[in-house]
Each structure stands twice: as structure tokens, then as C-alpha cells.
PDB file of C-alpha atoms in Angstrom:
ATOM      1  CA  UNK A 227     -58.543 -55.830 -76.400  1.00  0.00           C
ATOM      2  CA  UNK A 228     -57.988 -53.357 -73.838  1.00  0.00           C
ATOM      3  CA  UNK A 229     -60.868 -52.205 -70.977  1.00  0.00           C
ATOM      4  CA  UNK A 230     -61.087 -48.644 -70.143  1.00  0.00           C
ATOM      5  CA  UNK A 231     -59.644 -49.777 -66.809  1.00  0.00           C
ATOM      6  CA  UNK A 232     -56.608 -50.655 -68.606  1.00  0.00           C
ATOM      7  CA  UNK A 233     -56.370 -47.373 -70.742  1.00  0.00           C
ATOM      8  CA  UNK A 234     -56.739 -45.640 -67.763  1.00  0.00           C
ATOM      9  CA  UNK A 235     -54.010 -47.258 -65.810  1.00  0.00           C
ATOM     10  CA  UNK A 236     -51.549 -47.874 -69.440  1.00  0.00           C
ATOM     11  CA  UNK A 237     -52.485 -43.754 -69.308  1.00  0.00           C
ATOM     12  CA  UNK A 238     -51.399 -42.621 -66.078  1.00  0.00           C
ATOM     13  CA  UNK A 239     -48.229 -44.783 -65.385  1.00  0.00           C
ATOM     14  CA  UNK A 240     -47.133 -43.175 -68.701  1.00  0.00           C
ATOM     15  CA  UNK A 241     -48.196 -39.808 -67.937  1.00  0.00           C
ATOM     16  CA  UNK A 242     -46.134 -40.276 -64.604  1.00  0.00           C
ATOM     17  CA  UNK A 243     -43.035 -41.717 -65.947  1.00  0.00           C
ATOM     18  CA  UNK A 244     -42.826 -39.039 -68.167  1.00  0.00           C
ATOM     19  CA  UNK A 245     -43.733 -36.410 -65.529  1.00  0.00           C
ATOM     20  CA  UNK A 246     -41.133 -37.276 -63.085  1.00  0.00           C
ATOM     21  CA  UNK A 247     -37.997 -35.916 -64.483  1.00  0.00           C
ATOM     22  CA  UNK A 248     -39.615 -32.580 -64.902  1.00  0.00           C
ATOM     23  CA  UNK A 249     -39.621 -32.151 -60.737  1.00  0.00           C
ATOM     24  CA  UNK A 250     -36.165 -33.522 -60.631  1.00  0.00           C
ATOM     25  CA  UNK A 251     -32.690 -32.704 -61.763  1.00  0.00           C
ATOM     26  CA  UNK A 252     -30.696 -35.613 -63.761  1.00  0.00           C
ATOM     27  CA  UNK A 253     -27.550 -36.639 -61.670  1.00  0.00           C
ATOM     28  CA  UNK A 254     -25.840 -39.621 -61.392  1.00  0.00           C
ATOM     29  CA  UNK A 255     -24.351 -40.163 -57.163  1.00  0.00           C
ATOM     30  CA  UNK A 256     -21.255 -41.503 -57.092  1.00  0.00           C
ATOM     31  CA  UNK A 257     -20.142 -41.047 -53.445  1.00  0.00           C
ATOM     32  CA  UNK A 258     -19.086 -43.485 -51.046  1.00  0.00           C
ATOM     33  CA  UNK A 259     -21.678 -45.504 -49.920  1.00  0.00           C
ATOM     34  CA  UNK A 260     -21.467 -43.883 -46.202  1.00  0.00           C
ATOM     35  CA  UNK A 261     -22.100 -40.340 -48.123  1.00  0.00           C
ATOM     36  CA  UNK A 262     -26.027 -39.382 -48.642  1.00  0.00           C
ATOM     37  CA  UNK A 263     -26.351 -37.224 -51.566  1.00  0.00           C
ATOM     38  CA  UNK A 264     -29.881 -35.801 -50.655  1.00  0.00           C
ATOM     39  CA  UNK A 265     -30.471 -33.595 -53.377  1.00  0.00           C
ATOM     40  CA  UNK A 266     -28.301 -31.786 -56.563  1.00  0.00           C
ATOM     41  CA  UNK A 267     -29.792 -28.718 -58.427  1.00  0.00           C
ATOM     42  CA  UNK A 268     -27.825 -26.458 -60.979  1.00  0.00           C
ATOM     43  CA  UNK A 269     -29.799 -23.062 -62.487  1.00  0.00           C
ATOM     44  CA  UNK A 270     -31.415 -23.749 -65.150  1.00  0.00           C
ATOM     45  CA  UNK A 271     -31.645 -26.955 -65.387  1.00  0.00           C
ATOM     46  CA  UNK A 272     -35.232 -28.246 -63.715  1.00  0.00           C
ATOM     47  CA  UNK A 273     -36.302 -31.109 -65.811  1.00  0.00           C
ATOM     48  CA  UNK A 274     -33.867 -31.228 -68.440  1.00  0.00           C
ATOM     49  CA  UNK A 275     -31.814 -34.163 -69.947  1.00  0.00           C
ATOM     50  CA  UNK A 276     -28.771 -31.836 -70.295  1.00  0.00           C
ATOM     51  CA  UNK A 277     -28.174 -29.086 -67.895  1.00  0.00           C
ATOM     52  CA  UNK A 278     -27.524 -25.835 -70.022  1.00  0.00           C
ATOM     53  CA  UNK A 279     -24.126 -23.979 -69.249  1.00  0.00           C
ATOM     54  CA  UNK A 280     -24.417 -20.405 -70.706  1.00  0.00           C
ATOM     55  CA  UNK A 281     -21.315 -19.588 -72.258  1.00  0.00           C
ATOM     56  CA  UNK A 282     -20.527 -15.798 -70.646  1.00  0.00           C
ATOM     57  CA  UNK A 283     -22.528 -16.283 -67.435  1.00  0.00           C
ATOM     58  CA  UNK A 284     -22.471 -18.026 -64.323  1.00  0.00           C
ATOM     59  CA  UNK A 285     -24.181 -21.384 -63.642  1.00  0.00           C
ATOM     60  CA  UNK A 286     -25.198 -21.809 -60.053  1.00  0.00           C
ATOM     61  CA  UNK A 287     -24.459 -25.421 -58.405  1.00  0.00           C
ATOM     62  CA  UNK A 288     -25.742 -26.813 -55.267  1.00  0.00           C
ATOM     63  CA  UNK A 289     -25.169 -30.349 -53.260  1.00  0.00           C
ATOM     64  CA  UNK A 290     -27.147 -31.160 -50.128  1.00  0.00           C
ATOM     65  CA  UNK A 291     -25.558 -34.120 -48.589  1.00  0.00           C
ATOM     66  CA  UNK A 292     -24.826 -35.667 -45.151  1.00  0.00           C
ATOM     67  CA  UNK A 293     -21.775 -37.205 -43.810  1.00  0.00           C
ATOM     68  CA  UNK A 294     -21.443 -40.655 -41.465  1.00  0.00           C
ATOM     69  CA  UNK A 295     -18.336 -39.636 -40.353  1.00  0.00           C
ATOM     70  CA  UNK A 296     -16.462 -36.212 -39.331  1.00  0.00           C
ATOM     71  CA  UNK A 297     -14.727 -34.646 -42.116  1.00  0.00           C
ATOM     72  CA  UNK A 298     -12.057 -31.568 -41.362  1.00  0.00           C
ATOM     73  CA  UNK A 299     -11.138 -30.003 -44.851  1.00  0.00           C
ATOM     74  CA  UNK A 300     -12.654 -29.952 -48.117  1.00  0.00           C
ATOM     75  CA  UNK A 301     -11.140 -29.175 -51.546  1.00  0.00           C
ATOM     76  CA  UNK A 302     -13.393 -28.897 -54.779  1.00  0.00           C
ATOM     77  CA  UNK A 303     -12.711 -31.263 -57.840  1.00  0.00           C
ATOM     78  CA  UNK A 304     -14.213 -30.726 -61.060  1.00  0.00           C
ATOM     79  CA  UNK A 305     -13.801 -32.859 -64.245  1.00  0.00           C
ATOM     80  CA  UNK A 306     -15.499 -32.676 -68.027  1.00  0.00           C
ATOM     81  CA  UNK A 307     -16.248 -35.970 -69.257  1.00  0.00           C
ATOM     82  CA  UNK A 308     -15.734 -35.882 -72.997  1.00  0.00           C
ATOM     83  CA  UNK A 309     -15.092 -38.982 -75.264  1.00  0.00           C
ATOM     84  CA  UNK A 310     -15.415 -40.883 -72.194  1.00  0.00           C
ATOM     85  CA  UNK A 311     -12.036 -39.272 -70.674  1.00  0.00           C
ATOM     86  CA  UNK A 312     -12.573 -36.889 -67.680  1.00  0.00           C
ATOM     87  CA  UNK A 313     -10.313 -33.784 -68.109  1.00  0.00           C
ATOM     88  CA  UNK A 314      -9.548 -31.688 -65.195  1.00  0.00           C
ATOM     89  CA  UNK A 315     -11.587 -27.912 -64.602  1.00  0.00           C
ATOM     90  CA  UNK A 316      -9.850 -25.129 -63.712  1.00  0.00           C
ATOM     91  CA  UNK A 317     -12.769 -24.203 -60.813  1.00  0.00           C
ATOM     92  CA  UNK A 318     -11.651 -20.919 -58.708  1.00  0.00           C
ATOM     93  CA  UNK A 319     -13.333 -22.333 -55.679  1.00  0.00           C
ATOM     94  CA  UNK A 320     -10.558 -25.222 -55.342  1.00  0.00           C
ATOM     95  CA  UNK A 321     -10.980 -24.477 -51.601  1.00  0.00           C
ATOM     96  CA  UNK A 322     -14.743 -25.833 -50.815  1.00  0.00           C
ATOM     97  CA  UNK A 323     -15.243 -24.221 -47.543  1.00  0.00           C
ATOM     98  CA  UNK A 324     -14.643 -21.095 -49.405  1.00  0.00           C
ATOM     99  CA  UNK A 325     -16.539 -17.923 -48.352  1.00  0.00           C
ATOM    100  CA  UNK A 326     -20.728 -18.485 -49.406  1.00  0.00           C
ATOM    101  CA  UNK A 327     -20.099 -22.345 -50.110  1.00  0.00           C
ATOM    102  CA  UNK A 328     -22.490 -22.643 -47.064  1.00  0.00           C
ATOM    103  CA  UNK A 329     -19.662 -25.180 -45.531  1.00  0.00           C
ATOM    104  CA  UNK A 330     -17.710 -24.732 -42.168  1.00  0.00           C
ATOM    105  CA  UNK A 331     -15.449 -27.213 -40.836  1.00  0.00           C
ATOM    106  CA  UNK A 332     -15.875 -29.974 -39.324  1.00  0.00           C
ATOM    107  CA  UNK A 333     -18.687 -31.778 -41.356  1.00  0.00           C
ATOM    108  CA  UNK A 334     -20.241 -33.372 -38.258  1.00  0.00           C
ATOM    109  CA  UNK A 335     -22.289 -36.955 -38.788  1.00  0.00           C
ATOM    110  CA  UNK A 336     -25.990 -36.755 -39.430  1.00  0.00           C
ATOM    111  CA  UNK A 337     -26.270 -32.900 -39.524  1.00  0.00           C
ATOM    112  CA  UNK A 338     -27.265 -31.968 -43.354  1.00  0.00           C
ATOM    113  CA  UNK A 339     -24.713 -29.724 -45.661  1.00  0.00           C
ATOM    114  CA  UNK A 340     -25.924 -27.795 -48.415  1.00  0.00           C
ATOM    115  CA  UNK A 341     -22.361 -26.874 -50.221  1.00  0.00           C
ATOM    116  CA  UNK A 342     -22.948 -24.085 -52.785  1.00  0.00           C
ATOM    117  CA  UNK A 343     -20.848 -22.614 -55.428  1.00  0.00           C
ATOM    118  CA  UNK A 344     -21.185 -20.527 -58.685  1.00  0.00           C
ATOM    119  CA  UNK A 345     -19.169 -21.407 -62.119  1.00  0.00           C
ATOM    120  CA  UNK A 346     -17.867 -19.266 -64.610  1.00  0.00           C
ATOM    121  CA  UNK A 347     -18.663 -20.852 -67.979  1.00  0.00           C
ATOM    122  CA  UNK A 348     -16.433 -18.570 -70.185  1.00  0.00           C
ATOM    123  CA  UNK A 349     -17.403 -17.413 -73.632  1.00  0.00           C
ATOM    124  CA  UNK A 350     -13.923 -19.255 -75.075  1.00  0.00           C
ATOM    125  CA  UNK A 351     -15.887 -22.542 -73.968  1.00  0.00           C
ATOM    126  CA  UNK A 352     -16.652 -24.655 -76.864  1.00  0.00           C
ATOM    127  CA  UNK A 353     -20.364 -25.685 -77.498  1.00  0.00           C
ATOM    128  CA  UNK A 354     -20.681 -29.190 -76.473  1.00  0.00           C
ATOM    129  CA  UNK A 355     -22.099 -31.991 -74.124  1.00  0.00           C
ATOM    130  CA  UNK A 356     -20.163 -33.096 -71.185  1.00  0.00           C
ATOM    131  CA  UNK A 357     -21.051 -35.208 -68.167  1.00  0.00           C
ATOM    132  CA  UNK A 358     -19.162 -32.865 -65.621  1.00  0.00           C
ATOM    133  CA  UNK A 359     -17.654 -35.053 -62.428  1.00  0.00           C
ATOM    134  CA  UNK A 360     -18.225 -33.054 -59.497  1.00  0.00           C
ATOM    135  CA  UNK A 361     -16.387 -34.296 -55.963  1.00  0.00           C
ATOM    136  CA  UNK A 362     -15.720 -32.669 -52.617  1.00  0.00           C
ATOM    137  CA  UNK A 363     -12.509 -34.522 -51.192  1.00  0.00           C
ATOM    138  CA  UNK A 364     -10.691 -34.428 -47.873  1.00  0.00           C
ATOM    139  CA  UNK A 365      -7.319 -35.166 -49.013  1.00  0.00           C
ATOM    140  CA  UNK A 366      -7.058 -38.296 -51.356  1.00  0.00           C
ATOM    141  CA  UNK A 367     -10.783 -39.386 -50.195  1.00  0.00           C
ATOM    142  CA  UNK A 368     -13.349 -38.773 -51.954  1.00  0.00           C
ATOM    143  CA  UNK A 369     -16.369 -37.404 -49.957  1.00  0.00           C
ATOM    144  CA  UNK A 370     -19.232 -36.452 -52.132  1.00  0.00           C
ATOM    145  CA  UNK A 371     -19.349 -36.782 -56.211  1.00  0.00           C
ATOM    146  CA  UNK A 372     -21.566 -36.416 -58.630  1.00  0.00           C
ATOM    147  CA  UNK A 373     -21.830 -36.668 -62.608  1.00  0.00           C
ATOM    148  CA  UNK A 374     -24.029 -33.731 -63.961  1.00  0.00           C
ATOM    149  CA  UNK A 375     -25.022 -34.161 -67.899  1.00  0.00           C
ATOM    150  CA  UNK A 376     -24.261 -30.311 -69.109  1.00  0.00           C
ATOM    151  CA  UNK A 377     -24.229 -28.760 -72.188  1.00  0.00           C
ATOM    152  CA  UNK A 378     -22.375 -25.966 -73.344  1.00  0.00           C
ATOM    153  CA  UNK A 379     -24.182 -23.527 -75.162  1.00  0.00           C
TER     154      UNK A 379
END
């Protein structure tokens, strides 16, 4: 059968799988592969599967990323995945160098960006789940992006 070696170890690697996502945020990075997406949080969200998004209230978002190459402007895109189409946000903060985003241009290479914004999740808002696409761009290029499970609540 099994030694109490093996219980032991069977224990702890399950006891740290399953510990993990509770120091971490669940995002998906979908930048560029010269991007480095260094970290993603969202309020509220530490350790959960689905990041909640309180209808009436704001929902904090922050992406701490690097660039490889100089980047002069920065708009905000935001889609809602649902039914595996990705409809287009209506985010105030189109302009992502906008006043507290924590962004001035240029993005310089290897100096670390922490780009901050807050989101209105309005009462109208349905309750659902929706893996939200979140990019920076500079133009048609896409410079960071990343896919945030949310929920709607």
C-alpha cells in the first residue's frame, strides 16, 4: 500500500496545488511575446476562480508589465467575452495614460509600468460570467492584454 513517506508527500503536493491560487489572481497573458506581463490584480478578487464585479461600485484593475521596445501612446481596450464572442466595453479611460493610470509617455525598455485604472460596473449590468479581454494598444498594435474571468454580481 502506501508508506507514511508517501502520505506525506501525496499530502503536501495536494495541499500546495490547492494552496497556490489563493496567493495569486487567475489571468490568462495574451501579449506579444516581447511584452512581460509581471503581475495582474483586480479588488476583490485574491484567490478566486471568478473575479467578482459589484454591480453599483467600482472594481479596481491593475497591470504591471514591461516593454522591449519604446512605446509613445496608449489607448485602453476592453472586451466581455460571452458565448465565446468578445463584445466591445464602453471604458471611460479610452485614453490609458489618463490622469492616475500611473503611465507617462514614452514606455521606455526594461523600466517596469504599473498601469492602473478603476471600472464602473453599473447597476443596469446583467448578472453573469464573462472572461473580460483587457489590452493597452499603441495604434493597431497590441501592447499588453489580458483575459480576466469576472463575474457580475
Amino acid at each position: 500500500m502506501f508508506t507514511a513517506g508517501m502520505v506525506w508527500l501525496i499530502t503536501f503536493i495536494v495541499c500546495f496545488y490547492f494552496s497556490v491560487p489563493a496567493y495569486g489572481m487567475n489571468y490568462t497573458d495574451c501579449s506579444p511575446e516581447n511584452i512581460h506581463v509581471l503581475d495582474v490584480s483586480v479588488s476583490n478578487c485574491e484567490g478566486e476562480a471568478w473575479c467578482p464585479l459589484y454591480r453599483g461600485n467600482f472594481t479596481d484593475l491593475s497591470i504591471v508589465f514591461q516593454v522591449d521596445s519604446e512605446v509613445n501612446n496608449l489607448t485602453a481596450l476592453v472586451h466581455g467575452g460571452v458565448g465565446g464572442v468578445f463584445l466591445k466595453f464602453n471604458h471611460k479611460a479610452k485614453n490609458a495614460l489618463h490622469w492616475g493610470s500611473g503611465l507617462i509617455c514614452p514606455l521606455v525598455p526594461g523600466k517596469i509600468y504599473n498601469y492602473t485604472t478603476s471600472i464602473n460596473v453599473k447597476k443596469m449590468y446583467p448578472p453573469i460570467k464573462s472572461v473580460v479581454r483587457w489590452q493597452l494598444m499603441e495604434g493597431q498594435n497590441k501592447i499588453v492584454c489580458v483575459l480576466i474571468p469576472g463575474e457580475i454580481i
